[in-house]
Coordinates of C-alpha atoms and ligand atoms in Angstrom, one line a residue:
M810 CA 1.4 -1.8 -33.0
V811 CA 3.2 0.0 -30.3
D812 CA 1.1 2.8 -28.7
I813 CA 3.1 6.0 -29.3
N814 CA 1.5 7.5 -26.1
I815 CA 2.9 4.7 -24.0
V816 CA 6.4 5.1 -25.5
V817 CA 6.4 8.9 -24.9
A818 CA 5.1 8.3 -21.4
K819 CA 7.9 5.9 -20.5
E820 CA 10.5 8.3 -21.7
K821 CA 9.0 11.1 -19.6
L822 CA 8.9 8.8 -16.6
T823 CA 12.6 7.9 -16.5
A824 CA 14.1 10.9 -14.8
K825 CA 11.3 12.0 -12.6
G826 CA 9.4 8.9 -11.3
F827 CA 6.1 10.2 -12.5
L828 CA 4.4 11.0 -15.8
D829 CA 5.0 14.7 -16.5
I830 CA 2.4 15.1 -19.2
A831 CA 0.3 18.2 -19.4
I832 CA -3.5 17.7 -18.7
S833 CA -6.1 20.2 -19.9
P834 CA -7.5 22.0 -16.8
E835 CA -10.9 21.4 -18.3
L836 CA -10.7 17.7 -18.0
D837 CA -13.0 16.3 -15.2
L838 CA -10.5 14.1 -13.5
F839 CA -13.0 12.6 -11.1
F840 CA -15.1 11.4 -14.2
E841 CA -12.1 10.3 -16.1
I842 CA -10.7 8.3 -13.2
E843 CA -14.1 6.5 -12.7
K844 CA -14.1 5.7 -16.5
L845 CA -10.6 4.3 -16.4
K846 CA -11.5 2.1 -13.3
K847 CA -14.2 0.4 -15.3
E848 CA -12.3 0.1 -18.6
K849 CA -9.2 -1.4 -16.9
N850 CA -10.9 -3.3 -14.1
A851 CA -8.7 -1.3 -11.7
V852 CA -9.0 -0.7 -8.0
I853 CA -7.7 2.4 -6.2
L854 CA -6.3 1.7 -2.8
A855 CA -5.4 4.8 -0.9
H856 CA -3.8 5.6 2.5
Y857 CA -5.4 8.1 4.9
Y858 CA -2.5 10.4 4.4
Q859 CA -3.3 11.0 0.8
E860 CA -4.8 14.4 -0.2
A861 CA -8.6 14.6 0.1
D862 CA -9.3 14.5 -3.7
I863 CA -7.4 11.1 -3.9
Q864 CA -9.3 9.8 -0.9
D865 CA -12.6 10.8 -2.6
V866 CA -11.9 8.7 -5.7
A867 CA -10.5 5.7 -3.9
D868 CA -12.3 2.4 -3.7
Y869 CA -10.8 1.7 -0.4
I870 CA -9.1 4.0 2.2
G871 CA -7.2 2.5 5.1
D872 CA -4.2 2.0 7.2
S873 CA -1.2 -0.2 6.3
L874 CA -2.9 -3.4 7.5
G875 CA -6.2 -2.7 5.8
L876 CA -4.4 -1.8 2.6
A877 CA -2.4 -5.1 2.6
Q878 CA -5.6 -7.0 3.4
Q879 CA -7.4 -5.4 0.5
A880 CA -4.5 -5.9 -1.8
E881 CA -4.5 -9.6 -0.9
K882 CA -8.1 -10.2 -1.7
T883 CA -8.8 -7.9 -4.7
K884 CA -10.2 -9.3 -7.9
A885 CA -9.1 -6.3 -10.0
D886 CA -6.6 -6.7 -12.8
M887 CA -4.7 -3.5 -11.9
I888 CA -4.0 -2.1 -8.4
V889 CA -3.5 1.6 -8.4
F890 CA -1.7 2.3 -5.1
A891 CA -2.0 5.8 -3.8
G892 CA 0.4 5.7 -0.9
V893 CA 4.1 5.3 -0.6
H894 CA 6.5 2.9 -2.3
F895 CA 6.7 0.2 0.5
M896 CA 2.9 0.0 0.5
A897 CA 2.7 -0.5 -3.3
E898 CA 5.5 -3.0 -3.0
T899 CA 3.6 -5.0 -0.4
A900 CA 0.7 -5.1 -2.8
K901 CA 3.0 -6.4 -5.5
I902 CA 4.6 -9.0 -3.2
L903 CA 1.1 -10.4 -2.5
N904 CA 0.0 -10.1 -6.1
P905 CA 2.8 -11.1 -8.5
E906 CA 0.3 -11.7 -11.4
K907 CA -1.3 -8.3 -11.1
K908 CA -0.1 -5.0 -12.5
V909 CA 0.5 -2.5 -9.6
V910 CA 0.9 1.1 -10.6
L911 CA 1.6 4.1 -8.4
P912 CA 1.2 7.8 -9.1
D913 CA 4.9 8.6 -8.2
L914 CA 7.6 6.0 -8.0
K915 CA 9.7 8.4 -5.8
A916 CA 7.1 8.6 -3.1
G917 CA 9.4 7.0 -0.4
C918 CA 9.4 7.0 3.4
S919 CA 11.9 8.4 5.9
L920 CA 11.3 5.5 8.2
A921 CA 11.8 2.8 5.6
D922 CA 15.0 4.7 4.5
S923 CA 16.4 4.6 8.0
A924 CA 17.0 0.9 7.6
P925 CA 19.1 0.2 4.5
G926 CA 19.1 -3.5 3.7
Y927 CA 22.9 -4.1 3.9
L928 CA 23.2 -2.4 7.3
F929 CA 20.1 -4.2 8.6
K930 CA 21.6 -7.6 7.5
A931 CA 24.8 -6.9 9.3
F932 CA 22.8 -6.0 12.5
R933 CA 20.7 -9.1 12.2
D934 CA 23.8 -11.3 11.6
K935 CA 25.2 -10.0 14.9
H936 CA 22.2 -11.3 16.7
P937 CA 21.5 -14.8 15.3
D938 CA 19.5 -15.8 18.4
H939 CA 16.9 -13.1 17.9
I940 CA 13.6 -13.3 16.0
V941 CA 13.1 -10.3 13.7
I942 CA 9.8 -8.4 13.8
S943 CA 9.8 -5.6 11.2
Y944 CA 7.2 -2.8 10.9
I945 CA 5.7 -2.8 7.5
N946 CA 7.3 0.6 6.9
C947 CA 10.5 -1.0 5.5
S948 CA 11.9 -2.1 2.1
A949 CA 11.4 -5.5 0.6
E950 CA 15.1 -6.2 1.4
V951 CA 14.4 -5.7 5.1
K952 CA 11.2 -7.7 4.9
A953 CA 13.1 -10.6 3.3
L954 CA 15.5 -10.4 6.3
S955 CA 12.6 -10.5 8.8
D956 CA 10.6 -13.4 10.4
I957 CA 7.4 -11.6 10.7
I958 CA 5.9 -8.1 9.7
C959 CA 3.6 -6.0 11.7
T960 CA 1.7 -2.8 11.4
S961 CA 0.6 -0.3 14.1
S962 CA -2.8 -2.1 14.1
N963 CA -1.4 -5.5 15.0
A964 CA 2.0 -4.9 16.5
E965 CA 1.0 -5.7 20.1
K966 CA -0.6 -9.0 19.1
I967 CA 2.4 -10.0 16.9
V968 CA 4.9 -9.3 19.7
E969 CA 2.7 -11.3 22.1
S970 CA 2.6 -14.2 19.6
I971 CA 6.4 -14.7 20.1
P972 CA 7.1 -17.3 22.9
P973 CA 8.3 -15.7 26.2
G974 CA 12.0 -16.0 26.5
Q975 CA 12.6 -15.8 22.8
K976 CA 14.9 -12.7 22.0
I977 CA 13.4 -10.2 19.6
I978 CA 14.8 -7.5 17.3
F979 CA 12.2 -4.8 16.4
A980 CA 12.8 -2.6 13.4
P981 CA 12.9 0.0 12.1
D982 CA 10.8 2.4 14.3
R983 CA 12.4 3.1 17.6
N984 CA 9.3 5.0 18.9
L985 CA 6.8 2.3 18.0
G986 CA 9.4 -0.2 19.4
A987 CA 9.7 1.6 22.7
Y988 CA 5.9 1.9 23.0
L989 CA 5.6 -1.9 22.5
V990 CA 8.3 -2.7 25.0
K991 CA 6.3 -0.6 27.6
K992 CA 2.9 -2.2 26.5
T993 CA 4.0 -5.9 26.3
G994 CA 6.8 -5.9 28.9
R995 CA 9.1 -7.7 26.3
D996 CA 12.6 -6.4 26.2
M997 CA 13.3 -6.0 22.5
L998 CA 16.4 -4.9 20.7
L999 CA 15.4 -1.8 18.7
W1000 CA 16.7 -0.5 15.4
D1001 CA 17.3 3.2 15.6
G1002 CA 14.9 4.5 12.9
A1003 CA 12.0 7.0 13.0
C1004 CA 9.4 8.8 10.9
M1005 CA 10.2 12.4 10.1
V1006 CA 6.4 13.4 10.3
H1007 CA 5.7 11.8 13.8
E1008 CA 8.9 13.1 15.4
I1009 CA 8.1 16.7 14.5
F1010 CA 5.3 17.4 17.0
S1011 CA 6.0 20.1 19.6
L1012 CA 5.4 19.0 23.2
E1013 CA 5.3 22.7 24.3
K1014 CA 2.8 23.7 21.6
I1015 CA 0.5 20.7 22.3
T1016 CA 0.7 21.4 26.1
K1017 CA -0.5 25.0 25.4
L1018 CA -3.2 23.8 23.0
K1019 CA -4.5 21.4 25.6
I1020 CA -4.8 24.3 28.1
R1021 CA -6.8 26.3 25.6
H1022 CA -9.0 23.3 24.7
P1023 CA -9.4 21.6 28.1
N1024 CA -12.1 19.2 26.8
A1025 CA -10.2 18.1 23.7
K1026 CA -8.8 14.6 23.6
L1027 CA -5.2 14.2 22.4
I1028 CA -5.0 11.2 20.1
A1029 CA -1.6 10.1 18.8
H1030 CA 0.0 7.5 16.5
P1031 CA 2.6 5.3 18.2
E1032 CA 5.2 6.5 15.8
C1033 CA 5.3 9.7 17.9
E1034 CA 8.0 10.3 20.5
E1035 CA 7.4 9.1 24.1
P1036 CA 6.7 12.5 25.7
I1037 CA 3.8 13.0 23.3
L1038 CA 2.5 9.5 23.8
R1039 CA 2.7 10.0 27.6
L1040 CA 0.3 13.0 27.2
A1041 CA -2.1 11.3 24.9
D1042 CA -5.6 10.2 25.9
F1043 CA -5.6 7.5 23.2
I1044 CA -2.8 5.9 21.1
G1045 CA -3.5 3.9 18.0
S1046 CA -3.0 3.2 14.3
T1047 CA -4.7 5.6 11.9
T1048 CA -7.7 3.3 11.6
A1049 CA -7.9 3.1 15.5
L1050 CA -7.6 6.9 15.8
L1051 CA -10.4 7.3 13.2
K1052 CA -12.7 4.9 15.1
Y1053 CA -11.9 6.5 18.5
S1054 CA -12.8 9.9 17.1
Q1055 CA -16.2 8.5 16.0
S1056 CA -17.1 6.5 19.2
N1057 CA -15.7 8.9 21.9
A1058 CA -18.3 11.4 23.2
S1059 CA -15.8 14.2 23.2
Q1060 CA -16.5 16.9 20.6
E1061 CA -12.9 18.1 20.1
F1062 CA -9.7 16.2 19.3
I1063 CA -6.1 17.2 18.9
V1064 CA -4.7 14.8 16.3
A1065 CA -1.0 13.9 16.5
T1066 CA -0.5 12.1 13.2
E1067 CA -0.2 13.2 9.5
A1068 CA -2.9 15.7 8.7
G1069 CA -4.5 13.8 5.8
I1070 CA -6.5 11.6 8.3
L1071 CA -8.5 14.7 9.3
H1072 CA -10.5 14.4 6.0
Q1073 CA -12.0 11.1 7.0
M1074 CA -12.5 12.2 10.6
Q1075 CA -14.4 15.3 9.6
L1076 CA -16.5 13.2 7.1
A1077 CA -17.4 10.7 9.8
S1078 CA -18.1 13.2 12.5
P1079 CA -19.2 16.5 10.8
G1080 CA -20.1 18.1 14.0
K1081 CA -16.8 17.5 15.8
T1082 CA -13.7 19.7 15.7
F1083 CA -10.4 18.2 14.7
I1084 CA -7.2 20.2 15.4
P1085 CA -3.9 19.0 13.8
A1086 CA -1.3 18.7 16.5
P1087 CA 1.2 21.6 16.0
P1088 CA 4.7 20.6 14.8
D1089 CA 7.9 22.1 15.9
N1090 CA 8.6 24.1 12.8
S1091 CA 7.7 27.6 11.4
C1092 CA 5.5 26.5 8.5
A1093 CA 3.1 24.7 10.9
C1094 CA 2.8 21.8 8.5
N1095 CA 2.6 18.2 9.5
D1096 CA 2.1 16.8 5.9
C1097 CA 4.2 13.8 4.9
P1098 CA 6.3 15.1 2.0
H1099 CA 6.4 11.6 0.6
M1100 CA 2.7 10.8 0.7
K1101 CA 2.0 14.3 -0.7
L1102 CA 4.1 13.7 -3.8
N1103 CA 0.9 12.0 -5.1
T1104 CA -1.7 14.2 -6.8
L1105 CA -5.0 13.6 -8.5
E1106 CA -3.3 14.5 -11.8
K1107 CA -0.5 11.9 -11.3
L1108 CA -3.1 9.3 -10.3
Y1109 CA -5.1 9.9 -13.5
L1110 CA -1.9 9.6 -15.6
C1111 CA -0.7 6.5 -14.0
M1112 CA -4.1 4.8 -14.6
K1113 CA -4.2 6.0 -18.2
Y1114 CA -0.7 5.0 -19.3
E1115 CA -0.2 2.2 -16.7
E1116 CA 3.1 3.8 -15.6
P1117 CA 5.0 3.9 -13.4
E1118 CA 4.6 0.2 -12.7
L1119 CA 6.1 -1.5 -9.7
I1120 CA 8.4 -4.2 -10.9
M1121 CA 10.2 -6.5 -8.5
D1122 CA 13.0 -9.1 -8.5
E1123 CA 11.2 -12.5 -8.2
A1124 CA 13.6 -14.0 -5.6
L1125 CA 13.3 -10.9 -3.4
R1126 CA 9.5 -10.9 -3.8
T1127 CA 9.2 -14.6 -2.7
A1128 CA 11.6 -14.0 0.2
A1129 CA 9.6 -10.9 1.4
R1130 CA 6.2 -12.7 1.1
R1131 CA 6.4 -15.2 3.9
P1132 CA 6.8 -12.7 6.8
I1133 CA 3.9 -10.7 5.4
E1134 CA 1.8 -13.9 5.2
R1135 CA 2.6 -14.7 8.8
M1136 CA 1.4 -11.2 9.8
L1137 CA -1.9 -11.6 7.8
E1138 CA -2.5 -15.1 9.4
I1139 CA -2.1 -13.8 13.0
S1140 CA -4.2 -10.8 12.2
A1141 CA -7.0 -13.1 10.9
Q1142 CA -6.8 -15.2 14.1
Y1143 CA -7.5 -12.1 16.1
G1144 CA -10.2 -10.8 13.8
L1145 CA -8.0 -7.7 12.9
Ligands
13P674 P1 -0.8 3.2 9.8 O1 -1.7 3.7 8.7 O2 -0.6 1.7 9.6 O3 -1.3 3.6 11.1 O4 0.7 3.8 9.5 C1 0.9 5.1 9.6 C2 2.0 5.5 8.7 O5 2.9 6.2 9.0 C3 2.0 5.0 7.3 O6 3.1 5.5 6.7
SF4_675 FE1 6.9 7.3 6.1 FE2 6.2 8.8 8.1 FE3 5.5 9.4 5.7 FE4 4.4 7.3 7.0 S1 4.2 9.5 7.5 S2 5.1 7.4 4.8 S3 6.1 6.6 8.1 S4 7.6 9.3 6.4

């Protein structure tokens, strides 16, 4: 018999990308989510940029590499992906037999959107003698057009794994690309894309903040623009920033990445002070609007009704898998 709730849920999903179903405010969502995890043998994988409540119910919280690695090895029947679309898509590419659900199908990524598949194909076709390294923040179409994927945790090692003299295209993030050119000395052809969150930081406000907090370390994600990176005491992926904030003796940190990471930093080092790097806008907000489309309510609903589900074209999935596997193999060789 067809479950009427699932039918209604699917209808409600169509226009919005998430289940718009009223939930009683008296429902203990933390308890319900734990119950659903057991009932459905589900695992919740969450990115550091998710709201604190989602991080608190997640089974694993990590950066893009850690999340892909967890997705690859999970024994769960259902992967509940609290992140953005390209991350859930990566989990599905690695797990065709598993159900992958996400709280909001429309949680996209400005960086991934900056490289539409058809334009990227034309660009790649113009440079047939180049190897293509793509940052994981891209669509499955772009992944399928790439030779190897990287994340900010392994990008340097991936670039260095390409034989010297081999020409390289790096896409889609121009800031991470420029940072890698500087770090590795490889002259790569860069796609002109960027992340709206990491390009918003104000150099002027950060400089002033550093003067007011002379002992604070400025830590920055490599998706930030070059003037911010030049000022930074440490540059790394979200996981690397978190580890640095734990191991470094400094008691104060100015954090130039999405503000969601501060939750784990504060939990790991309760005595330390973490200041979000100020953006160049009037609302003083450096939240990722895509990541923050996910809420605890939507997470609960997607687990309960198993919608929205990530569905992929099989030929595209297979083509996008190989460059991700190459990345995972190289990462394993380096113990990343
Ligand atoms: P990492 O978590 O891999 O550092 O990437 C940051 C990011 O912008 C994810 O969207
Ligand atoms: Fe995309 Fe930037 Fe948001 Fe990450 S923080 S999901 S790169 S828009």
